[in-house]
Coordinates of N, CA and C in Angstrom, one line a residue:
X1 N 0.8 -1.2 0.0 CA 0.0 0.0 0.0 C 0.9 1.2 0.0
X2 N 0.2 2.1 -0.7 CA 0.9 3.6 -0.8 C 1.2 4.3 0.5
X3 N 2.0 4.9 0.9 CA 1.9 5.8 1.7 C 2.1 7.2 1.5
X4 N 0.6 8.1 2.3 CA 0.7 9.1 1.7 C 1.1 10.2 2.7
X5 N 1.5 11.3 2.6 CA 2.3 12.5 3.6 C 1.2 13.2 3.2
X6 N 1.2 13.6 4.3 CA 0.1 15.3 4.8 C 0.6 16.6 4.1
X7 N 0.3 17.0 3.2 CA 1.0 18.6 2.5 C 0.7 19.3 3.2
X8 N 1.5 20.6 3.5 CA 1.0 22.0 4.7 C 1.9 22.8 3.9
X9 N 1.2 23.9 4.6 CA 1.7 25.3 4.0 C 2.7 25.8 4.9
X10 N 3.0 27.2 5.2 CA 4.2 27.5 6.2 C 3.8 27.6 7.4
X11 N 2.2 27.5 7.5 CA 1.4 27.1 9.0 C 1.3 26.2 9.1
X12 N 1.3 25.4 8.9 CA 1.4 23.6 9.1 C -0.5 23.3 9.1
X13 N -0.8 24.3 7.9 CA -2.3 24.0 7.5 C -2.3 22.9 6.6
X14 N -3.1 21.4 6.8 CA -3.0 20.5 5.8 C -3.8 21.7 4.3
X15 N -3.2 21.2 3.6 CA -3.8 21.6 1.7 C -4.0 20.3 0.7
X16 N -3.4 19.2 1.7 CA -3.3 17.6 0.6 C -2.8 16.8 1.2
X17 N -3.0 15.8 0.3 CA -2.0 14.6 0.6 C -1.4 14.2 -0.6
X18 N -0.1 13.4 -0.5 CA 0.8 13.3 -1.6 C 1.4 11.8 -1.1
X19 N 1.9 11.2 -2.4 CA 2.2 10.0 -2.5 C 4.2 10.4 -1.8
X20 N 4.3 9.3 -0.7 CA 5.6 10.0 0.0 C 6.9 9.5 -1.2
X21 N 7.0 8.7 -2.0 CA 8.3 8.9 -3.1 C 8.2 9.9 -4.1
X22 N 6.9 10.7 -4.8 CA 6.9 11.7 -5.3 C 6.7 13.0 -4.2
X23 N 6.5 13.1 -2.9 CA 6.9 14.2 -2.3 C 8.3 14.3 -2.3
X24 N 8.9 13.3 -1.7 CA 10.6 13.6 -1.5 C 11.2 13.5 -2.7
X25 N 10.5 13.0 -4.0 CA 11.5 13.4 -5.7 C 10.9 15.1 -5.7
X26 N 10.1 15.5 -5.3 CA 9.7 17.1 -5.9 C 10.0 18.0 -4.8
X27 N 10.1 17.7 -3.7 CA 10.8 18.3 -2.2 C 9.4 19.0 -2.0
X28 N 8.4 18.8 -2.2 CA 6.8 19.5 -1.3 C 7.1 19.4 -0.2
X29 N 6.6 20.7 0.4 CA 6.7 20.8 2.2 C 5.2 19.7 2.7
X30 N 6.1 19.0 3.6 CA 4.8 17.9 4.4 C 5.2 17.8 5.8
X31 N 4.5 17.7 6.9 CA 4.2 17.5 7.8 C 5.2 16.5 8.2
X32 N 5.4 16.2 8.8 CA 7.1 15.2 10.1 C 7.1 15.2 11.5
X33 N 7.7 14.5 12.0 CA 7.7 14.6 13.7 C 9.4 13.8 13.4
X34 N 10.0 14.8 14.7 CA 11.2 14.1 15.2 C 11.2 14.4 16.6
X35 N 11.7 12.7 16.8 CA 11.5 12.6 18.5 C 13.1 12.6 19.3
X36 N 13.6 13.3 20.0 CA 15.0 13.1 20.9 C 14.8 12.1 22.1
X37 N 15.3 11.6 23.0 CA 15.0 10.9 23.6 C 16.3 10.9 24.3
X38 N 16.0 11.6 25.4 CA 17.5 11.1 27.1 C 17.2 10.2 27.8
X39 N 17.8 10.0 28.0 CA 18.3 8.7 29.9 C 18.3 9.6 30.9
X40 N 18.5 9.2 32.2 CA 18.4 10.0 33.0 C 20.0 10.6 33.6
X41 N 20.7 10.1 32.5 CA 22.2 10.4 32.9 C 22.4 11.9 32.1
X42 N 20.9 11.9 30.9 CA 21.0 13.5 30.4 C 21.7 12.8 28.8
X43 N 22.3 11.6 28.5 CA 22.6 11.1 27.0 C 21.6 10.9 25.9
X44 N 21.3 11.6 25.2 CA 20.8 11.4 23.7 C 20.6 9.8 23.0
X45 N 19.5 9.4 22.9 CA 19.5 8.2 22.0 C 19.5 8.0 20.4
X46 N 20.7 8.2 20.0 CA 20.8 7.7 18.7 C 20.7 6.6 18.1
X47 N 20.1 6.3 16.5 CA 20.1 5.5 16.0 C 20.4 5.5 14.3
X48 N 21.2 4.6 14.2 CA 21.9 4.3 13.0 C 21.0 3.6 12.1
X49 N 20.3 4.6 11.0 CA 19.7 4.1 10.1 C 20.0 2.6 9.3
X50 N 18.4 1.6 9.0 CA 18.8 0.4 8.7 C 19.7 0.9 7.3
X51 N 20.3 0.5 6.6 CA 21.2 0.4 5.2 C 20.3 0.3 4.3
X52 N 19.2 -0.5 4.4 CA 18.2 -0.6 3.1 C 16.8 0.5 3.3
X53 N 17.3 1.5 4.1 CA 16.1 2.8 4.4 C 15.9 3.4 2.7
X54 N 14.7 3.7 2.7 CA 14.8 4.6 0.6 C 15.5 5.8 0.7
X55 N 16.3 6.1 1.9 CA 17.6 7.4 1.9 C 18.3 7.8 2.9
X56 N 19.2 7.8 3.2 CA 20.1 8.6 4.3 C 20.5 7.0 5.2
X57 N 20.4 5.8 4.7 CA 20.7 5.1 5.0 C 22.2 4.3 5.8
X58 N 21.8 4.0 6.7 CA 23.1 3.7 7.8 C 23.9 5.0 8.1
X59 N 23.1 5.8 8.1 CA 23.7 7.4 8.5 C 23.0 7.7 10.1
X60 N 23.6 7.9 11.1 CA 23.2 7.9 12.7 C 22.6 9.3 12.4
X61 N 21.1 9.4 13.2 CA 20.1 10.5 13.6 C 19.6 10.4 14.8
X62 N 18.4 11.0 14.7 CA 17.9 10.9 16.3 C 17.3 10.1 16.6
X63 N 16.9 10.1 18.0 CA 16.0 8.4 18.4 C 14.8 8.0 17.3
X64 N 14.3 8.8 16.9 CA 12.9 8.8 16.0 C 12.4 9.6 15.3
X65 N 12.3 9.4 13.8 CA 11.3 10.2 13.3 C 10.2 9.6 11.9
X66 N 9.2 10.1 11.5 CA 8.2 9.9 10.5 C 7.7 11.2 10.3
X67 N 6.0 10.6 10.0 CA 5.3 11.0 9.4 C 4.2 10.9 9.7
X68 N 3.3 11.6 9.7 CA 1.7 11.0 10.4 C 0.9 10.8 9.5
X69 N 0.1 9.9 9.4 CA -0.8 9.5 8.5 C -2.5 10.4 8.1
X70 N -2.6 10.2 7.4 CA -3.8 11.6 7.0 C -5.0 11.1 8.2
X71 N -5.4 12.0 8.7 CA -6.4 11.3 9.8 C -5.5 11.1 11.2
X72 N -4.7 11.3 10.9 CA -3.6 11.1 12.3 C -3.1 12.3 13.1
X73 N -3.1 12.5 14.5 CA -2.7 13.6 15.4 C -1.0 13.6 15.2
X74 N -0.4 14.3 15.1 CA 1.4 14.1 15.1 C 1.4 12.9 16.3
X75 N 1.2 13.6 17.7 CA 1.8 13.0 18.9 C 1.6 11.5 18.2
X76 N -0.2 11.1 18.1 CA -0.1 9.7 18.1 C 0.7 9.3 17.2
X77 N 1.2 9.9 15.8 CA 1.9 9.1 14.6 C 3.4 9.1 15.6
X78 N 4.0 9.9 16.7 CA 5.4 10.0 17.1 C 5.2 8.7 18.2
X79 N 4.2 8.7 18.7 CA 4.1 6.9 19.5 C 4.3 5.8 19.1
X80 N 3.6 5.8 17.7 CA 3.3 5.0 17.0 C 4.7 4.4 16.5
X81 N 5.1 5.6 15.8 CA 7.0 5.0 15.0 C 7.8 4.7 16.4
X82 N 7.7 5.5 17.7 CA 8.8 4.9 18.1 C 9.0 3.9 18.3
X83 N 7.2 2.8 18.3 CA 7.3 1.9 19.0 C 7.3 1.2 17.8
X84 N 7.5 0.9 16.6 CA 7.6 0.7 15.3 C 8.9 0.5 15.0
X85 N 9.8 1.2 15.0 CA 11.2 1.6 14.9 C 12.2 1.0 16.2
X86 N 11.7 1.6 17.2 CA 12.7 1.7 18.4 C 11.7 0.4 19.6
X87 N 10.9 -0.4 19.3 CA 10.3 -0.9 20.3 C 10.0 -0.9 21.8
X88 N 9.7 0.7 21.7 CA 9.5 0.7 23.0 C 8.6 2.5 23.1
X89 N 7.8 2.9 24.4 CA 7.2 4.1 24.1 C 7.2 4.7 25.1
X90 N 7.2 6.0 25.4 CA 7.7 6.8 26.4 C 6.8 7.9 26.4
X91 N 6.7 8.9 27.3 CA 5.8 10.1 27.7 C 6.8 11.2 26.8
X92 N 6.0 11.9 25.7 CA 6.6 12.8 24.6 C 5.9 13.9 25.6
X93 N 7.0 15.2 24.7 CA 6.6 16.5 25.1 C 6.9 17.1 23.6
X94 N 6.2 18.3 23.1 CA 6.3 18.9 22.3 C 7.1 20.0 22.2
X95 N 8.0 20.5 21.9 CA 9.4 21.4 22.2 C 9.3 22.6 21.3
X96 N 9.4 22.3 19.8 CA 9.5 23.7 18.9 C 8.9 22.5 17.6
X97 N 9.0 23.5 16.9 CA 8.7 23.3 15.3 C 9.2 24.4 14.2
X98 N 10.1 23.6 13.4 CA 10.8 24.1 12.2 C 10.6 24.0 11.2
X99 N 10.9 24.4 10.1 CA 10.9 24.3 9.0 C 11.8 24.2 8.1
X100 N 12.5 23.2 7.2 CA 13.8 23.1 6.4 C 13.5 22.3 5.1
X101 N 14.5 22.5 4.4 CA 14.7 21.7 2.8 C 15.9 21.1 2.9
X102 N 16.1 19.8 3.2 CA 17.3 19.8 2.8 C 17.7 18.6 1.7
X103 N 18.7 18.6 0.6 CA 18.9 17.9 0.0 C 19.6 16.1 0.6
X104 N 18.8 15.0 0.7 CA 19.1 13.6 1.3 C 19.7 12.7 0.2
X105 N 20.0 11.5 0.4 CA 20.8 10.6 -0.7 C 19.1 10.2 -1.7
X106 N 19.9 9.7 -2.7 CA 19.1 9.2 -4.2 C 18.4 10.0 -4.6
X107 N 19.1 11.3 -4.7 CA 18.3 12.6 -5.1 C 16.5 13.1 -4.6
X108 N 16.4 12.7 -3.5 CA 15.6 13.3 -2.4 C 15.4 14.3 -1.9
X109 N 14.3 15.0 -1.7 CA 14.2 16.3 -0.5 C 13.5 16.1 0.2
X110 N 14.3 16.4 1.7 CA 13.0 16.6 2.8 C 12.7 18.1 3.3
X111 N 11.7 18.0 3.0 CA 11.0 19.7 3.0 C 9.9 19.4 3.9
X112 N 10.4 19.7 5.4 CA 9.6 19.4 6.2 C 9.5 20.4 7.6
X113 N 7.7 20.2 7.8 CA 7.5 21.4 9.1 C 7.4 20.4 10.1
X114 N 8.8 20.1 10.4 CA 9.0 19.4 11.8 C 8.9 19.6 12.9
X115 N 8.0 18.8 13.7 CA 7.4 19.1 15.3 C 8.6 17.7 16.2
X116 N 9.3 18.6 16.9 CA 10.0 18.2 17.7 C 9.8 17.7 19.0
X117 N 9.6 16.7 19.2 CA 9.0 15.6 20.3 C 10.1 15.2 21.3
X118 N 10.3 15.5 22.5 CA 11.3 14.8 23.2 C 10.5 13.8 24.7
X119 N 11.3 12.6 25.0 CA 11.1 12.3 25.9 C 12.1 11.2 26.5
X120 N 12.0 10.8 27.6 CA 13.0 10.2 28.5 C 12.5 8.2 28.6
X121 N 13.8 7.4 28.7 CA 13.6 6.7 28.7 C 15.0 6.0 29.1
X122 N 14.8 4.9 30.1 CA 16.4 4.6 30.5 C 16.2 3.1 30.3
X123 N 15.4 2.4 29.7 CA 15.5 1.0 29.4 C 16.1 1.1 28.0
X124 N 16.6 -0.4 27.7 CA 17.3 -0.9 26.9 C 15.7 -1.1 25.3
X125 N 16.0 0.1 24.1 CA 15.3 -0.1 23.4 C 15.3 -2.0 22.4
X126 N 13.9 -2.0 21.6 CA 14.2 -3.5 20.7 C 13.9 -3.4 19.4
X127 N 15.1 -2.2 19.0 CA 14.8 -1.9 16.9 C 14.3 -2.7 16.3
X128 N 13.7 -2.4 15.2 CA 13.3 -2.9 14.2 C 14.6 -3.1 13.3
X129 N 15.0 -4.3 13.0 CA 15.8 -4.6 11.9 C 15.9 -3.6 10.6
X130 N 14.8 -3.8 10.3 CA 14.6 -3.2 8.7 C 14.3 -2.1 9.2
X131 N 14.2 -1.2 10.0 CA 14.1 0.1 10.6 C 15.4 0.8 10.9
X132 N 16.4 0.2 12.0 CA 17.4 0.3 12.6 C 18.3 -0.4 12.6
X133 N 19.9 0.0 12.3 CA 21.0 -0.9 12.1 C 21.7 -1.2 13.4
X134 N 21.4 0.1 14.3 CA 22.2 0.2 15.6 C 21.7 1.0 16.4
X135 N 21.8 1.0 17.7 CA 22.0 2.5 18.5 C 22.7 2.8 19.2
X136 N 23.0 4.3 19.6 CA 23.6 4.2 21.3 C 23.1 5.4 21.7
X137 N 23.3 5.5 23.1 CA 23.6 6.7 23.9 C 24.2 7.9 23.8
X138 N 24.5 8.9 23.3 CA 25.7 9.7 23.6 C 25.7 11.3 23.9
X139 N 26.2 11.5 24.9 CA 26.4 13.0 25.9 C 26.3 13.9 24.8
X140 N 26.3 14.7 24.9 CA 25.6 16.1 24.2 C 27.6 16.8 23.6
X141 N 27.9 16.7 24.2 CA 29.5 16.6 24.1 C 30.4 15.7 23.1
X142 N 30.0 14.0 23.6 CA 30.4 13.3 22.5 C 29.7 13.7 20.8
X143 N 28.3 13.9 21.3 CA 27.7 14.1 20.1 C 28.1 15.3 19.1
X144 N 28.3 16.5 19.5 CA 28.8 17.5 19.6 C 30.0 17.5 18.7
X145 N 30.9 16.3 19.3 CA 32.3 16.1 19.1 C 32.3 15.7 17.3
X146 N 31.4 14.9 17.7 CA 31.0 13.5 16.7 C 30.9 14.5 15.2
X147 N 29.6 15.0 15.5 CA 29.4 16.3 14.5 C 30.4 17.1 13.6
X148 N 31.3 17.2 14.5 CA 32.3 18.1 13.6 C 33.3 17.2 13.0
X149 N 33.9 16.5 14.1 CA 34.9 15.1 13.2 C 34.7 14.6 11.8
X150 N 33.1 14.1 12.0 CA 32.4 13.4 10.6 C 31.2 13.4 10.6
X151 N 30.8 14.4 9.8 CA 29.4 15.5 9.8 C 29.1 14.1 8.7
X152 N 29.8 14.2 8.1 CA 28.9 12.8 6.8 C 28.6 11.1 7.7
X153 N 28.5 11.0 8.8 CA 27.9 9.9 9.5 C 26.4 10.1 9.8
X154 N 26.2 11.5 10.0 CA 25.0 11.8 10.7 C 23.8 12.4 9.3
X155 N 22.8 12.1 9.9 CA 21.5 12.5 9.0 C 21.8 14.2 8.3
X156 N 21.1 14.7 7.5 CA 21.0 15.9 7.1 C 20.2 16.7 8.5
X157 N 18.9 15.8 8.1 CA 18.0 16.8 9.2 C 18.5 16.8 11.3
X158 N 19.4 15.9 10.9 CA 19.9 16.1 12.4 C 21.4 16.8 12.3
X159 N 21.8 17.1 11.8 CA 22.9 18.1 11.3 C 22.2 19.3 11.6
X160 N 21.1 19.6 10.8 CA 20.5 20.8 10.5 C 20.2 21.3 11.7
X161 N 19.1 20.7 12.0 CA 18.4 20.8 13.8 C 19.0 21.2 14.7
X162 N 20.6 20.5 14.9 CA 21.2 20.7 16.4 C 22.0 21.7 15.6
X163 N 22.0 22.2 14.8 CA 23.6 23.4 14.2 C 22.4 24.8 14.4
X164 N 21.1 24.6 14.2 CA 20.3 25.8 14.0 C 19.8 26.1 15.6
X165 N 20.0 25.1 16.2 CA 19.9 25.2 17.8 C 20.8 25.5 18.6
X166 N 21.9 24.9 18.4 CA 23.1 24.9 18.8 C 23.2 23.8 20.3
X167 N 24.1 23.8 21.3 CA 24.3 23.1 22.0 C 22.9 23.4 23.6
X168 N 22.9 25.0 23.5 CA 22.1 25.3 24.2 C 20.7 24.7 24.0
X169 N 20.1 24.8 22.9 CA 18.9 23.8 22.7 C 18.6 22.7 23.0
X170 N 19.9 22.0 22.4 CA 19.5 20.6 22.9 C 19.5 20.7 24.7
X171 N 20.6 21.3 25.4 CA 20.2 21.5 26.7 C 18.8 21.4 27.3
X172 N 18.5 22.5 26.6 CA 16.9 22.8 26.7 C 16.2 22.1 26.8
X173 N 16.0 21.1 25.4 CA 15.3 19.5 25.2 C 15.5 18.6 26.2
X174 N 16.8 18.3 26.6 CA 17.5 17.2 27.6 C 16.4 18.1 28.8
X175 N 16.5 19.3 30.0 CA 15.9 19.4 30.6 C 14.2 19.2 30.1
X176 N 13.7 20.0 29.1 CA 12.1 19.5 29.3 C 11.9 18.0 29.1
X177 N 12.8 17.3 28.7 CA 12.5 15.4 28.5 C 12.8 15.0 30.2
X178 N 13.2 15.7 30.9 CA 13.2 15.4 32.8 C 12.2 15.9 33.6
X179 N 11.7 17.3 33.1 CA 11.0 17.5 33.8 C 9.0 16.9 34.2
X180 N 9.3 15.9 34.9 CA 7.6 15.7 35.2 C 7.6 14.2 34.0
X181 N 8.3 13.8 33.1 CA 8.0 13.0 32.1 C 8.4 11.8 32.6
X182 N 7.6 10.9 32.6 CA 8.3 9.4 33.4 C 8.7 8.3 32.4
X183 N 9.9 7.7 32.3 CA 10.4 6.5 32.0 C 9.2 5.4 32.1
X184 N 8.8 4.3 30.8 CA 8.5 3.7 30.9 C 8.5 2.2 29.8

C-alpha cells in the first residue's frame, strides 16, 4: 500500500496529501515529527539508520522520526514510530517546530514542518531490523564532538536541527525530556 504524507503550508495547515516517493522526488513541504530521547544520565538516544532505508541510510540520527498519516494527530503518529522503529514508548513532550529543505541521498528532499517531540527513557530499546542498524547513547559533548569530526555519519535533518539550535537547545530538550516526564 501507498503511503501518503500530509501537504502544509508555512502554517502547518494540511492543503493535501501526496504520495511519500513523489513528495521527497519534488521536495513539497509535508508534515514530520522528530523525536530526541534522554536517559536519566542527560545522554541522547541515537540511532543508525537500517542500510536498506529509501535514503540517508546507515547514516546515525535521532532516536525517532516519521510522518503521520492523513487522519492522524502528530503525537499519536510519534508513538506509533517509536514503537515501530525503536520498540518501545515513552511520555513525549512537544518542544518547537521548524521548518527546512534539505537535500538527502538518491536525489531526495526533505521539505519538512517538523514538530519536535522529546522524551525520557532509561530501558534498553528492541529496533526494528529493517528500521534500525544500531543505536547508542551519547552525551551532548560526544555528540557535539562527533558532529564536527564526521558530519557525513549523521542524517541531514539532524545536522540541520542541532547546528540551527546549537548546544544550548539541545540543553533545553534534555531538561524538558526530565522534567515531570516518566520513563516507561
Amino acid at each position: 500500500m501507498e503511503e501518503r504524507l500530509i501537504l502544509v503550508d508555512g502554517d502547518d495547515r494540511a492543503v493535501g496529501v501526496g504520495e511519500k516517493m513523489r513528495v521527497h522526488r519534488d521536495g513539497v513541504l509535508h508534515r514530520a515529527f522528530s523525536i530526541f530521547v534522554f536517559d536519566e544520565a542527560g545522554r541522547l538516544m541515537l540511532q543508525q539508520r537500517a542500510t536498506g532505508k529509501y535514503h540517508s541510510g546507515g547514516l546515525w540520527s535521532n532516536t525517532c522520526c516519521g510522518h503521520p498519516r492523513e487522519g492522524e494527530a502528530t503525537e499519536a503518529a510519534a508513538h506509533r514510530r517509536l514503537g515501530e522503529e525503536m520498540g518501545f514508548d515513552c511520555e513525549l513532550r512537544g518542544v518547537a517546530r521548524i521548518v527546512y529543505r534539505i537535500e538527502v541521498s538518491q536525489g531526495l528532499i526533505e521539505h519538512e514542518y517538523d514538530h519536535i517531540f522529546v522524551g525520557r527513557y532509561d530501558g534498553r530499546p528492541r529496533p526494528n531490523p529493517l528500521e534500525v542498524r544500531d543505536w547508542a547513547w551519547r552525551s551532548a559533548a560526544d555528540l557535539d564532538a562527533a558532529l564536527r569530526d564526521r558530519p557525513q555519519d549523521f542524517s541531514g535533518w539532524l545536522r540541520y536541527i542541532l547546528e540551527r539550535g546549537g548546544p544550548e537547545e539541545l540543553e533545553r530538550w534534555r531538561e524538558a525530556a526530565g522534567e515531570g516526564l516518566a520513563s516507561r
